């Protein structure tokens, strides 16, 4: 997976900021190692950002030197600036992997960093999130809308629905899962929307 131009800008900006603040690159590598252990979780980015906050909170107890709590604060503040809980964890892992390398480059090159230009794009979206956003913009959903949904997976009483070939929702259907079939197209009603206008909850129509 290669980074986009905007993602490279973010990688450089984070590396430059952390070098200017004399942050230990080894602590950045440890944070990357933690993210790698939770990368398969659905909430990997939230876990990672929470982990950084815990490091800051408990820094004095777990630090190896008097400077370590400051390193934690620098890393947490910089990551929170560029990454949000809905940012794509795999992309963050790629960016931070490069941040570690770029920090060594900036530290050893002797080139003055000067004023750091903050990239305009601060939230990293996966290609899928971008696709969902595009669909949501083109099709404005309202609560009460009746729409087609394809049943893509049935796992016990959990059913995964696919809407407009992009949006996927998994929810419990204890009374109806056993009568549905994967690949079947059904009618659903939009029950609840998120703040950004995407569908949060649907109801299967008999």
mmCIF file of C-alpha atoms in Angstrom:
data_model
loop_
_atom_site.group_PDB
_atom_site.id
_atom_site.type_symbol
_atom_site.label_atom_id
_atom_site.label_comp_id
_atom_site.label_asym_id
_atom_site.label_seq_id
_atom_site.Cartn_x
_atom_site.Cartn_y
_atom_site.Cartn_z
ATOM 1 C CA UNK A 1 0.000 0.000 0.000
ATOM 2 C CA UNK A 2 1.456 3.365 -1.018
ATOM 3 C CA UNK A 3 0.698 6.719 0.596
ATOM 4 C CA UNK A 4 -1.111 9.504 -1.224
ATOM 5 C CA UNK A 5 0.526 12.926 -1.552
ATOM 6 C CA UNK A 6 -1.577 14.258 1.333
ATOM 7 C CA UNK A 7 -0.637 11.291 3.510
ATOM 8 C CA UNK A 8 3.055 11.888 2.755
ATOM 9 C CA UNK A 9 2.568 15.511 3.842
ATOM 10 C CA UNK A 10 1.137 14.290 7.141
ATOM 11 C CA UNK A 11 4.010 11.826 7.655
ATOM 12 C CA UNK A 12 6.581 14.571 7.076
ATOM 13 C CA UNK A 13 4.717 17.057 9.302
ATOM 14 C CA UNK A 14 4.494 14.581 12.206
ATOM 15 C CA UNK A 15 8.161 13.600 11.859
ATOM 16 C CA UNK A 16 9.300 17.232 11.720
ATOM 17 C CA UNK A 17 7.164 18.189 14.723
ATOM 18 C CA UNK A 18 8.454 15.318 16.859
ATOM 19 C CA UNK A 19 12.086 15.992 15.909
ATOM 20 C CA UNK A 20 11.697 19.683 16.749
ATOM 21 C CA UNK A 21 10.296 18.653 20.136
ATOM 22 C CA UNK A 22 13.256 16.286 20.699
ATOM 23 C CA UNK A 23 11.014 13.225 20.944
ATOM 24 C CA UNK A 24 12.676 9.819 21.193
ATOM 25 C CA UNK A 25 12.034 7.861 17.985
ATOM 26 C CA UNK A 26 12.103 4.613 19.995
ATOM 27 C CA UNK A 27 8.932 5.669 21.833
ATOM 28 C CA UNK A 28 7.268 6.303 18.453
ATOM 29 C CA UNK A 29 8.288 2.805 17.351
ATOM 30 C CA UNK A 30 6.735 1.343 20.529
ATOM 31 C CA UNK A 31 3.455 3.132 19.775
ATOM 32 C CA UNK A 32 3.556 1.714 16.238
ATOM 33 C CA UNK A 33 4.175 -1.757 17.687
ATOM 34 C CA UNK A 34 1.056 -1.427 19.863
ATOM 35 C CA UNK A 35 -1.076 -0.360 16.886
ATOM 36 C CA UNK A 36 0.190 -3.390 14.983
ATOM 37 C CA UNK A 37 -1.101 -5.705 17.767
ATOM 38 C CA UNK A 38 -4.678 -4.331 17.521
ATOM 39 C CA UNK A 39 -4.787 -3.633 13.775
ATOM 40 C CA UNK A 40 -7.331 -6.426 13.137
ATOM 41 C CA UNK A 41 -9.851 -4.993 15.612
ATOM 42 C CA UNK A 42 -12.802 -2.958 14.315
ATOM 43 C CA UNK A 43 -11.972 -0.136 16.725
ATOM 44 C CA UNK A 44 -8.179 -0.271 16.243
ATOM 45 C CA UNK A 45 -7.796 3.504 15.827
ATOM 46 C CA UNK A 46 -9.870 4.268 18.947
ATOM 47 C CA UNK A 47 -7.826 1.741 20.928
ATOM 48 C CA UNK A 48 -4.597 3.298 19.686
ATOM 49 C CA UNK A 49 -5.612 6.883 20.552
ATOM 50 C CA UNK A 50 -6.855 5.719 23.987
ATOM 51 C CA UNK A 51 -3.555 3.878 24.529
ATOM 52 C CA UNK A 52 -1.629 7.114 23.857
ATOM 53 C CA UNK A 53 -3.820 8.979 26.365
ATOM 54 C CA UNK A 54 -3.141 6.276 28.990
ATOM 55 C CA UNK A 55 0.599 6.623 28.368
ATOM 56 C CA UNK A 56 0.322 10.362 29.049
ATOM 57 C CA UNK A 57 -1.822 9.812 32.168
ATOM 58 C CA UNK A 58 0.385 7.087 33.667
ATOM 59 C CA UNK A 59 3.638 8.329 32.159
ATOM 60 C CA UNK A 60 5.436 8.922 35.435
ATOM 61 C CA UNK A 61 4.785 5.382 36.719
ATOM 62 C CA UNK A 62 5.788 3.567 33.525
ATOM 63 C CA UNK A 63 8.497 5.883 32.200
ATOM 64 C CA UNK A 64 12.110 4.819 31.841
ATOM 65 C CA UNK A 65 13.554 8.301 32.302
ATOM 66 C CA UNK A 66 12.406 11.762 33.391
ATOM 67 C CA UNK A 67 12.035 12.727 29.700
ATOM 68 C CA UNK A 68 9.742 9.832 28.753
ATOM 69 C CA UNK A 69 6.469 11.470 29.959
ATOM 70 C CA UNK A 70 7.279 14.438 27.719
ATOM 71 C CA UNK A 71 7.816 12.085 24.771
ATOM 72 C CA UNK A 72 4.402 10.531 25.469
ATOM 73 C CA UNK A 73 2.741 13.965 25.559
ATOM 74 C CA UNK A 74 4.362 14.968 22.267
ATOM 75 C CA UNK A 75 3.333 11.759 20.513
ATOM 76 C CA UNK A 76 -0.244 11.863 21.841
ATOM 77 C CA UNK A 77 -0.756 15.539 20.977
ATOM 78 C CA UNK A 78 0.613 15.145 17.448
ATOM 79 C CA UNK A 79 -1.319 11.960 16.676
ATOM 80 C CA UNK A 80 -4.564 13.462 18.042
ATOM 81 C CA UNK A 81 -4.029 16.446 15.746
ATOM 82 C CA UNK A 82 -3.883 14.319 12.598
ATOM 83 C CA UNK A 83 -5.848 11.158 13.429
ATOM 84 C CA UNK A 84 -9.437 10.817 14.610
ATOM 85 C CA UNK A 85 -11.268 7.766 15.955
ATOM 86 C CA UNK A 86 -12.813 7.129 12.511
ATOM 87 C CA UNK A 87 -9.453 7.332 10.713
ATOM 88 C CA UNK A 88 -8.301 4.204 8.914
ATOM 89 C CA UNK A 89 -5.976 2.213 11.200
ATOM 90 C CA UNK A 90 -4.043 0.528 8.373
ATOM 91 C CA UNK A 91 -3.256 3.920 6.817
ATOM 92 C CA UNK A 92 -2.167 5.293 10.209
ATOM 93 C CA UNK A 93 0.142 2.300 10.629
ATOM 94 C CA UNK A 94 1.695 3.009 7.212
ATOM 95 C CA UNK A 95 2.146 6.709 8.005
ATOM 96 C CA UNK A 96 3.671 6.141 11.456
ATOM 97 C CA UNK A 97 6.001 3.509 10.035
ATOM 98 C CA UNK A 98 7.371 6.198 7.734
ATOM 99 C CA UNK A 99 7.370 8.771 10.555
ATOM 100 C CA UNK A 100 9.958 6.676 12.429
ATOM 101 C CA UNK A 101 12.216 6.582 9.358
ATOM 102 C CA UNK A 102 11.707 10.263 8.540
ATOM 103 C CA UNK A 103 12.527 11.261 12.133
ATOM 104 C CA UNK A 104 15.915 9.570 11.816
ATOM 105 C CA UNK A 105 16.467 11.323 8.480
ATOM 106 C CA UNK A 106 15.593 14.801 9.816
ATOM 107 C CA UNK A 107 17.587 14.244 13.003
ATOM 108 C CA UNK A 108 20.747 13.086 11.234
ATOM 109 C CA UNK A 109 20.631 15.265 8.107
ATOM 110 C CA UNK A 110 21.411 18.485 9.953
ATOM 111 C CA UNK A 111 18.938 20.343 7.712
ATOM 112 C CA UNK A 112 17.052 23.038 9.669
ATOM 113 C CA UNK A 113 13.357 22.186 9.747
ATOM 114 C CA UNK A 114 12.062 25.739 10.134
ATOM 115 C CA UNK A 115 8.343 26.426 10.249
ATOM 116 C CA UNK A 116 6.220 23.334 9.719
ATOM 117 C CA UNK A 117 3.346 23.612 7.257
ATOM 118 C CA UNK A 118 0.263 21.879 8.632
ATOM 119 C CA UNK A 119 -1.359 19.709 5.939
ATOM 120 C CA UNK A 120 -4.960 20.560 5.138
ATOM 121 C CA UNK A 121 -6.160 16.949 5.349
ATOM 122 C CA UNK A 122 -5.952 15.818 8.954
ATOM 123 C CA UNK A 123 -8.398 12.908 9.052
ATOM 124 C CA UNK A 124 -7.191 9.800 7.270
ATOM 125 C CA UNK A 125 -9.998 7.933 5.539
ATOM 126 C CA UNK A 126 -9.769 4.530 3.978
ATOM 127 C CA UNK A 127 -10.811 4.194 0.350
ATOM 128 C CA UNK A 128 -13.970 2.482 1.613
ATOM 129 C CA UNK A 129 -14.825 5.365 3.983
ATOM 130 C CA UNK A 130 -14.324 7.824 1.135
ATOM 131 C CA UNK A 131 -16.613 5.718 -1.058
ATOM 132 C CA UNK A 132 -19.312 5.647 1.646
ATOM 133 C CA UNK A 133 -19.052 9.420 2.075
ATOM 134 C CA UNK A 134 -19.468 9.865 -1.681
ATOM 135 C CA UNK A 135 -22.598 7.687 -1.730
ATOM 136 C CA UNK A 136 -24.041 9.474 1.316
ATOM 137 C CA UNK A 137 -23.543 12.859 -0.346
ATOM 138 C CA UNK A 138 -25.218 11.748 -3.576
ATOM 139 C CA UNK A 139 -28.108 10.001 -1.796
ATOM 140 C CA UNK A 140 -29.520 11.852 1.176
ATOM 141 C CA UNK A 141 -31.101 9.367 3.557
ATOM 142 C CA UNK A 142 -33.985 10.191 5.887
ATOM 143 C CA UNK A 143 -35.437 8.271 8.788
ATOM 144 C CA UNK A 144 -38.436 6.321 7.495
ATOM 145 C CA UNK A 145 -36.946 5.740 4.026
ATOM 146 C CA UNK A 146 -37.690 2.290 2.567
ATOM 147 C CA UNK A 147 -34.699 0.975 0.597
ATOM 148 C CA UNK A 148 -33.330 -2.247 -0.888
ATOM 149 C CA UNK A 149 -30.634 -4.125 1.002
ATOM 150 C CA UNK A 150 -28.752 -7.284 0.105
ATOM 151 C CA UNK A 151 -28.105 -9.922 2.775
ATOM 152 C CA UNK A 152 -24.374 -10.621 2.452
ATOM 153 C CA UNK A 153 -23.672 -12.633 5.616
ATOM 154 C CA UNK A 154 -25.588 -14.511 8.314
ATOM 155 C CA UNK A 155 -23.703 -15.470 11.473
ATOM 156 C CA UNK A 156 -26.002 -16.929 14.128
ATOM 157 C CA UNK A 157 -28.574 -14.199 14.722
ATOM 158 C CA UNK A 158 -26.338 -11.476 13.262
ATOM 159 C CA UNK A 159 -27.158 -10.383 9.727
ATOM 160 C CA UNK A 160 -24.982 -8.156 7.513
ATOM 161 C CA UNK A 161 -26.865 -5.989 5.016
ATOM 162 C CA UNK A 162 -25.326 -4.195 2.035
ATOM 163 C CA UNK A 163 -26.957 -0.992 0.769
ATOM 164 C CA UNK A 164 -26.087 0.596 -2.612
ATOM 165 C CA UNK A 165 -23.188 -1.903 -2.922
ATOM 166 C CA UNK A 166 -21.119 0.193 -0.491
ATOM 167 C CA UNK A 167 -22.733 0.617 2.934
ATOM 168 C CA UNK A 168 -22.584 -2.452 5.175
ATOM 169 C CA UNK A 169 -24.526 -2.786 8.411
ATOM 170 C CA UNK A 170 -24.504 -5.748 10.791
ATOM 171 C CA UNK A 171 -27.241 -6.090 13.371
ATOM 172 C CA UNK A 172 -28.985 -8.756 15.393
ATOM 173 C CA UNK A 173 -32.099 -10.328 13.907
ATOM 174 C CA UNK A 174 -33.035 -12.979 16.509
ATOM 175 C CA UNK A 175 -36.496 -13.596 15.024
ATOM 176 C CA UNK A 176 -35.659 -13.363 11.324
ATOM 177 C CA UNK A 177 -32.073 -14.577 10.783
ATOM 178 C CA UNK A 178 -33.176 -18.192 10.297
ATOM 179 C CA UNK A 179 -35.574 -17.316 7.445
ATOM 180 C CA UNK A 180 -33.130 -15.119 5.521
ATOM 181 C CA UNK A 181 -30.611 -16.318 2.947
ATOM 182 C CA UNK A 182 -27.247 -14.891 1.919
ATOM 183 C CA UNK A 183 -27.560 -13.143 -1.435
ATOM 184 C CA UNK A 184 -31.232 -12.325 -0.867
ATOM 185 C CA UNK A 185 -32.476 -8.766 -1.519
ATOM 186 C CA UNK A 186 -34.895 -7.418 1.078
ATOM 187 C CA UNK A 187 -36.679 -4.167 1.927
ATOM 188 C CA UNK A 188 -35.492 -2.287 5.012
ATOM 189 C CA UNK A 189 -36.575 0.906 6.742
ATOM 190 C CA UNK A 190 -34.043 3.516 7.893
ATOM 191 C CA UNK A 191 -34.613 3.834 11.650
ATOM 192 C CA UNK A 192 -31.691 5.976 12.765
ATOM 193 C CA UNK A 193 -29.010 8.157 11.146
ATOM 194 C CA UNK A 194 -25.608 9.230 12.437
ATOM 195 C CA UNK A 195 -24.655 12.904 12.742
ATOM 196 C CA UNK A 196 -22.862 12.754 9.378
ATOM 197 C CA UNK A 197 -26.016 11.502 7.627
ATOM 198 C CA UNK A 198 -24.912 7.876 7.238
ATOM 199 C CA UNK A 199 -27.266 5.060 8.213
ATOM 200 C CA UNK A 200 -26.844 3.808 11.785
ATOM 201 C CA UNK A 201 -29.786 1.444 12.179
ATOM 202 C CA UNK A 202 -32.339 -0.223 9.908
ATOM 203 C CA UNK A 203 -35.394 -2.425 10.373
ATOM 204 C CA UNK A 204 -36.184 -5.392 8.193
ATOM 205 C CA UNK A 205 -39.661 -5.116 6.663
ATOM 206 C CA UNK A 206 -41.644 -8.344 6.576
#
